Coordinates of C-alpha atoms and ligand atoms in Angstrom, one line a residue:
M1 CA 0.0 0.0 0.0
K2 CA 1.3 3.5 -0.8
T3 CA 0.7 5.9 2.0
K4 CA -0.5 9.2 0.6
R5 CA 0.4 12.6 2.1
I6 CA -2.9 14.5 2.4
T7 CA -3.3 18.2 2.6
A8 CA -6.1 20.3 4.3
D9 CA -7.9 20.8 0.9
E10 CA -8.1 17.0 0.4
I11 CA -10.1 16.3 3.5
K12 CA -13.2 15.1 1.7
Q13 CA -11.3 12.4 0.0
A14 CA -9.7 11.4 3.4
A15 CA -13.2 11.2 4.9
Q16 CA -14.3 8.9 2.1
L17 CA -11.3 6.6 2.7
L18 CA -12.2 6.4 6.4
L19 CA -15.7 5.4 5.5
Q20 CA -14.3 2.7 3.3
G21 CA -12.5 1.2 6.3
E22 CA -9.1 2.6 5.6
L23 CA -6.7 4.1 8.2
I24 CA -5.8 7.8 8.0
A25 CA -3.4 9.5 10.4
F26 CA -4.5 12.9 11.5
P27 CA -2.9 15.9 13.3
T28 CA -4.0 17.1 16.7
E29 CA -2.6 19.7 19.1
T30 CA -1.0 17.0 21.2
V31 CA 0.4 14.3 18.9
Y32 CA -0.6 12.7 15.6
G33 CA -3.4 10.1 15.9
L34 CA -4.1 7.0 13.8
G35 CA -7.7 7.4 12.6
A36 CA -10.3 4.7 11.8
N37 CA -14.1 4.7 11.9
A38 CA -14.9 3.9 15.5
L39 CA -18.1 2.2 14.3
D40 CA -16.3 -0.2 11.9
E41 CA -14.9 -3.1 13.9
A42 CA -12.8 -4.4 11.1
A43 CA -11.1 -1.0 10.6
V44 CA -10.5 -0.7 14.4
K45 CA -8.9 -4.2 14.4
K46 CA -6.5 -3.0 11.7
V47 CA -5.4 -0.1 14.0
Y48 CA -4.2 -2.6 16.6
A49 CA -2.5 -4.7 14.0
V50 CA -0.7 -1.8 12.3
K51 CA 0.6 -0.4 15.6
G52 CA 1.4 -3.8 17.2
R53 CA -0.8 -2.6 20.1
P54 CA -1.9 -5.0 22.9
S55 CA -5.6 -5.8 22.5
D56 CA -6.6 -5.0 26.1
N57 CA -5.5 -1.3 25.7
P58 CA -8.7 0.7 24.8
L59 CA -8.8 3.6 22.3
I60 CA -9.9 7.2 22.6
V61 CA -12.9 8.1 20.5
H62 CA -12.5 11.5 18.7
V63 CA -15.5 13.7 18.1
S64 CA -16.1 17.0 16.5
S65 CA -18.8 18.2 19.0
F66 CA -20.1 17.3 22.4
D67 CA -23.4 16.4 20.8
M68 CA -21.7 13.5 19.1
V69 CA -20.9 12.0 22.5
K70 CA -24.6 12.1 23.5
K71 CA -25.4 9.4 21.0
Y72 CA -23.3 6.9 23.0
V73 CA -23.6 8.1 26.7
A74 CA -26.7 8.7 28.8
D75 CA -25.2 8.8 32.2
F76 CA -23.0 12.0 32.5
H77 CA -21.0 13.1 35.6
P78 CA -22.4 16.4 36.9
A79 CA -19.1 18.2 36.1
T80 CA -19.2 17.2 32.4
Q81 CA -20.7 20.4 31.0
K82 CA -18.3 22.7 32.8
L83 CA -15.3 20.6 31.6
V84 CA -16.5 20.5 28.0
N85 CA -17.3 24.2 27.9
T86 CA -13.8 25.1 29.3
F87 CA -11.5 22.5 27.8
W88 CA -13.0 21.3 24.5
P89 CA -11.7 21.4 21.9
G90 CA -8.5 20.7 23.7
P91 CA -6.1 18.2 25.4
L92 CA -8.6 16.6 27.8
T93 CA -9.9 13.1 27.3
L94 CA -13.1 12.3 29.4
I95 CA -14.1 8.8 30.4
F96 CA -17.8 8.1 30.6
K97 CA -20.0 5.0 31.2
V98 CA -21.0 4.0 27.7
N99 CA -24.5 2.9 26.6
P100 CA -24.2 -0.9 26.3
G101 CA -24.0 -2.3 22.8
T102 CA -22.8 1.0 21.1
F103 CA -19.1 0.4 20.6
S104 CA -17.3 -2.9 19.8
K105 CA -15.2 -4.5 22.5
V106 CA -12.3 -3.8 20.2
V107 CA -12.7 0.0 21.0
T108 CA -13.4 -0.3 24.7
G109 CA -11.0 -3.2 25.5
G110 CA -14.1 -4.9 27.0
L111 CA -14.6 -2.1 29.6
E112 CA -18.0 -0.5 30.3
T113 CA -16.6 2.9 29.8
V114 CA -15.4 4.8 26.8
A115 CA -12.8 7.7 26.5
F116 CA -13.8 10.7 24.4
R117 CA -11.9 13.7 23.2
M118 CA -12.5 16.7 20.9
P119 CA -9.1 17.6 19.5
N120 CA -8.1 21.2 18.9
N121 CA -7.2 21.1 15.3
A122 CA -9.4 22.7 12.6
T123 CA -8.5 20.2 9.8
T124 CA -9.1 17.2 12.0
L125 CA -12.4 18.5 13.3
E126 CA -13.4 19.0 9.6
L127 CA -12.3 15.5 8.8
I128 CA -14.5 14.1 11.6
K129 CA -17.5 16.2 10.5
Q130 CA -17.1 15.1 6.8
A131 CA -16.9 11.5 7.9
G132 CA -19.9 11.9 10.1
V133 CA -18.7 9.2 12.4
P134 CA -16.4 9.3 15.5
L135 CA -12.8 8.2 14.9
V136 CA -10.6 6.1 17.1
G137 CA -7.2 7.8 17.4
P138 CA -4.4 6.2 19.3
S139 CA -1.0 7.9 18.8
A140 CA 0.1 7.1 15.3
N141 CA 3.4 5.4 16.2
T142 CA 4.5 1.8 16.5
S143 CA 3.5 0.7 19.9
G144 CA 6.2 1.4 22.5
K145 CA 8.0 4.0 20.4
P146 CA 7.9 7.8 21.1
S147 CA 4.6 9.3 19.9
P148 CA 4.7 11.2 16.6
T149 CA 4.6 14.9 16.7
T150 CA 5.2 15.4 12.9
A151 CA 3.8 13.8 9.8
Q152 CA 7.3 12.6 9.1
H153 CA 7.4 10.6 12.3
V154 CA 4.2 8.9 11.3
F155 CA 5.7 8.1 7.8
H156 CA 8.7 6.7 9.6
D157 CA 6.7 4.2 11.6
L158 CA 3.7 3.4 9.4
Q159 CA 4.6 4.0 5.8
G160 CA 3.1 1.4 3.5
K161 CA 0.7 0.2 6.3
I162 CA -1.9 2.9 6.2
A163 CA -3.8 4.8 3.4
G164 CA -2.8 8.3 4.2
I165 CA -1.5 11.0 6.6
V166 CA -3.0 14.4 6.9
D167 CA 0.0 16.7 7.3
D168 CA -0.5 19.9 9.3
G169 CA 3.0 20.5 10.5
P170 CA 4.4 19.9 14.0
T171 CA 2.0 19.6 16.9
Q172 CA 1.9 22.4 19.5
I173 CA 1.8 20.6 22.9
G174 CA 4.0 17.5 22.2
V175 CA 2.5 15.0 24.7
E176 CA -0.8 13.2 24.8
S177 CA -4.0 14.5 26.4
T178 CA -4.8 14.4 30.0
V179 CA -7.1 11.4 30.6
L180 CA -9.7 12.1 33.3
D181 CA -11.9 9.3 34.6
L182 CA -15.4 10.5 35.5
T183 CA -16.8 7.0 36.5
A184 CA -15.3 6.4 39.9
E185 CA -17.7 5.0 42.5
D186 CA -17.2 7.9 44.9
G187 CA -18.0 10.4 42.2
F188 CA -14.6 12.2 42.3
P189 CA -12.8 12.6 39.0
V190 CA -9.4 10.9 38.7
I191 CA -6.5 11.7 36.4
L192 CA -5.2 8.5 34.8
R193 CA -2.7 10.2 32.5
P194 CA -1.2 13.6 33.1
G195 CA -1.2 16.1 30.2
A196 CA -1.4 19.7 29.4
V197 CA -4.7 20.2 31.3
T198 CA -3.2 20.1 34.7
Q199 CA -4.6 18.9 38.1
S200 CA -4.7 22.4 39.4
A201 CA -6.5 23.8 36.4
L202 CA -9.1 21.0 36.8
Q203 CA -9.4 21.6 40.5
K204 CA -10.0 25.3 40.0
L205 CA -12.9 24.5 37.8
I206 CA -14.6 21.5 39.5
G207 CA -13.1 21.0 43.0
Q208 CA -11.4 17.8 44.1
V209 CA -9.6 15.9 41.4
S210 CA -7.1 13.1 42.4
I211 CA -4.3 11.4 40.5
D212 CA -4.3 7.7 40.1
Q213 CA -1.9 6.2 42.6
H214 CA 0.0 4.1 40.1
L215 CA 1.3 7.4 38.6
L216 CA 3.1 8.0 41.9
S217 CA 3.9 4.4 42.8
E218 CA 5.0 2.1 40.0
K219 CA 3.9 -1.0 41.9
E220 CA 0.1 -0.5 41.6
A221 CA -1.9 -1.8 38.7
P222 CA -2.8 1.1 36.5
K223 CA -6.4 2.0 35.8
A224 CA -5.7 3.3 32.2
P225 CA -4.6 0.0 30.7
G226 CA -2.2 1.8 28.4
M227 CA -0.1 3.1 31.2
K228 CA 1.3 -0.4 32.1
Y229 CA 3.2 -0.9 28.9
K230 CA 6.7 0.2 28.1
H231 CA 6.2 3.5 26.3
Y232 CA 7.9 6.2 24.4
S233 CA 11.3 4.5 24.3
P234 CA 13.9 5.0 21.7
D235 CA 16.2 2.0 21.1
V236 CA 19.0 3.8 22.9
P237 CA 18.7 3.9 26.7
V238 CA 17.6 7.2 28.3
W239 CA 18.8 8.5 31.7
I240 CA 17.3 11.6 33.2
V241 CA 19.7 14.2 34.6
E242 CA 18.2 16.1 37.5
G243 CA 20.0 19.3 38.6
D244 CA 22.1 22.1 37.3
E245 CA 25.2 22.3 35.0
Q246 CA 27.3 20.7 37.7
V247 CA 25.3 17.5 37.6
F248 CA 25.5 17.4 33.8
R249 CA 29.3 17.9 34.2
Q250 CA 29.4 14.9 36.5
A251 CA 27.3 12.8 34.1
I252 CA 29.4 13.8 31.1
N253 CA 32.6 13.0 33.0
W254 CA 31.3 9.6 34.0
A255 CA 30.4 8.9 30.4
K256 CA 33.9 9.8 29.3
A257 CA 35.5 7.6 31.9
N258 CA 33.2 4.7 30.8
K259 CA 33.6 5.3 27.1
Q260 CA 29.9 6.0 26.6
K261 CA 28.9 8.1 23.5
I262 CA 26.3 10.5 24.7
G263 CA 23.3 12.2 23.1
L264 CA 22.1 15.2 25.1
Y265 CA 18.4 16.4 25.2
A266 CA 18.5 19.8 27.1
N267 CA 18.1 23.5 26.8
D268 CA 20.2 25.9 24.6
D269 CA 22.7 26.7 27.4
L270 CA 23.5 23.1 28.4
T271 CA 23.6 21.8 24.8
Q272 CA 26.0 24.6 23.9
R273 CA 28.1 24.0 26.9
F274 CA 28.6 20.3 26.2
T275 CA 28.4 20.3 22.4
D276 CA 32.1 19.2 22.0
E277 CA 31.9 16.5 24.6
A278 CA 28.6 14.9 23.7
K279 CA 28.5 12.9 20.5
A280 CA 25.1 14.5 19.6
V281 CA 22.9 17.2 21.0
F282 CA 19.3 18.2 20.6
S283 CA 18.3 21.5 22.1
F284 CA 14.7 22.3 22.9
G285 CA 15.6 26.0 23.0
E286 CA 14.8 28.3 26.0
N287 CA 14.8 26.7 29.4
K288 CA 11.0 26.3 29.6
V289 CA 9.0 23.2 30.3
E290 CA 6.6 24.0 27.5
E291 CA 9.5 23.9 25.0
A292 CA 11.0 20.8 26.5
T293 CA 7.6 19.0 26.3
K294 CA 6.8 20.2 22.7
L295 CA 10.1 18.7 21.4
L296 CA 10.6 15.7 23.7
F297 CA 9.4 12.9 21.3
A298 CA 11.1 14.6 18.3
G299 CA 14.3 14.9 20.3
L300 CA 14.3 11.3 21.4
R301 CA 13.6 10.1 17.9
A302 CA 16.3 12.3 16.4
L303 CA 18.9 11.3 18.9
D304 CA 18.0 7.6 18.4
E305 CA 19.2 7.9 14.8
Q306 CA 22.7 9.0 16.0
E307 CA 25.6 6.7 16.8
I308 CA 25.3 7.0 20.5
D309 CA 25.2 4.6 23.5
L310 CA 23.1 6.7 25.9
I311 CA 20.8 9.7 26.0
F312 CA 21.0 12.2 28.9
A313 CA 17.8 14.2 29.2
Q314 CA 17.1 17.2 31.3
A315 CA 14.6 16.9 34.2
F316 CA 12.0 19.5 35.1
P317 CA 10.1 20.0 38.4
E318 CA 7.0 17.8 38.5
I319 CA 4.4 20.6 38.8
G320 CA 1.9 21.8 36.2
L321 CA 3.0 20.7 32.7
G322 CA 6.1 19.3 34.3
S323 CA 4.1 16.4 35.6
A324 CA 3.2 15.3 32.1
Y325 CA 6.8 15.9 30.8
M326 CA 8.4 13.9 33.6
N327 CA 5.7 11.1 33.3
R328 CA 6.7 10.5 29.7
L329 CA 10.4 11.0 30.3
K330 CA 10.4 8.6 33.2
K331 CA 8.8 5.9 31.1
A332 CA 11.3 6.5 28.3
A333 CA 14.1 6.2 30.9
N334 CA 12.5 3.3 32.7
Q335 CA 12.6 5.5 35.9
K336 CA 16.5 5.9 35.7
V337 CA 17.3 9.3 37.3
L338 CA 20.8 10.7 37.9
K339 CA 21.0 13.3 40.7
K340 CA 24.0 15.1 42.2
D341 CA 26.7 12.6 43.1
S342 CA 24.5 9.6 42.3
I343 CA 26.5 8.6 39.2
F344 CA 29.4 7.7 41.3
E345 CA 27.5 5.3 43.5
Ligands
LIG1 O1 -3.6 13.2 22.9 C1 -4.1 12.1 22.8 O2 -4.9 11.6 23.6 C2 -3.7 11.3 21.5 C3 -4.2 12.1 20.3 C4 -4.0 11.3 19.0 O3 -5.6 12.3 20.5 N1 -4.2 9.9 21.6 C5 -3.7 9.0 22.5 O4 -4.3 7.7 22.4 O5 -2.8 9.2 23.2 P1 -3.6 6.4 23.0 O6 -4.4 5.3 22.5 O7 -2.1 6.4 22.6 O8 -3.8 6.5 24.5 C6 -5.1 6.3 25.1 C7 -4.9 6.1 26.6 C8 -4.4 4.8 27.0 O9 -3.5 5.0 28.1 C9 -5.6 4.0 27.3 O10 -5.3 2.9 28.2 C10 -6.5 5.0 28.0 O11 -6.3 6.2 27.2 N2 -7.9 4.7 27.9 C11 -8.7 4.6 26.8 N3 -10.0 4.3 27.1 C12 -10.0 4.0 28.4 C13 -11.0 3.6 29.3 N4 -12.2 3.4 28.9 N5 -10.7 3.5 30.6 C14 -9.4 3.8 31.0 N6 -8.4 4.2 30.2 C15 -8.7 4.3 28.9
LIG2 MG1 0.0 6.1 22.6

């Protein structure tokens, strides 16, 4: 199969392909998604096959309006309207109890709930409207690899396996949406995956919102099935470096002593400082968590192509967007964090 690059003025054709059961990757503000008609079981099965995704990991259903959700859900949490008014379209996925018999088990992973999101991308909203059906949309990468933030990343992973990719340039946020479960027994919303809509932003709007414990302790079984799998990993091992230039200096010295070729993912200052000593550097620019988050997956993918043994990646405090950044980075690094003096232990 030849994978076609689709532009914004060819959306009608892309919608037709989706209705014929083909897979089309689409842009969103977070990462690129792998689209299929959520009501077409055979098409959804292809999504799992193409990504190599475990079948118990349910998909997010993408809609172009809140009205579209009402066809599939009757029992809404009281905070729903406020959340939708404030954060849709945007990087917030909401989990509802689904009307029985509406979606195939292939979409829900056999759960009694379904995740919905309205992405903030005009071309993709138009694509969903034209198709007239909701679209499943997992990140459009090979399962386990860093999520795609450009159409080129999607090509790299899925070329020849899907009908087309709608190219709308690099995504703005860089990590996947916040997943908020609205179906807990006690009625309190729970964050299952941190994203750009932060816990404090949610709490300001609707009161108490907790974070699923497994996000804090790795031992507990995750509620969002996708969170238990190894994720976002380049082939080259990643170590997080937490601290100032001194700690990077220690890490680089350790690498030299151990003949490790290093790829560095850090801000302008640090990458400039160590550009001669590292084998490869990828700067995310200014020392801001928004910038680091936007380019994280692109940086890991680019460094992975270099001849290096190890990636050192800069840490950020785990507050606000930093929670989402560190959540993805820790998964890529398999929790390996270097702090001051720790590399000599
Ligand atoms: O930003 C995003 O959300 C991107 C873009 C393309 O929209 N999509 C995305 O999809 O990240 P995916 O499939 O890579 O991640 C979906 C996450 C998984 O962790 C999955 O386990 C969880 O959402 N999930 C989906 N349905 C669920 C449900 N009913 N209950 C609990 N977790 C669910
Ligand atoms: Mg994913």
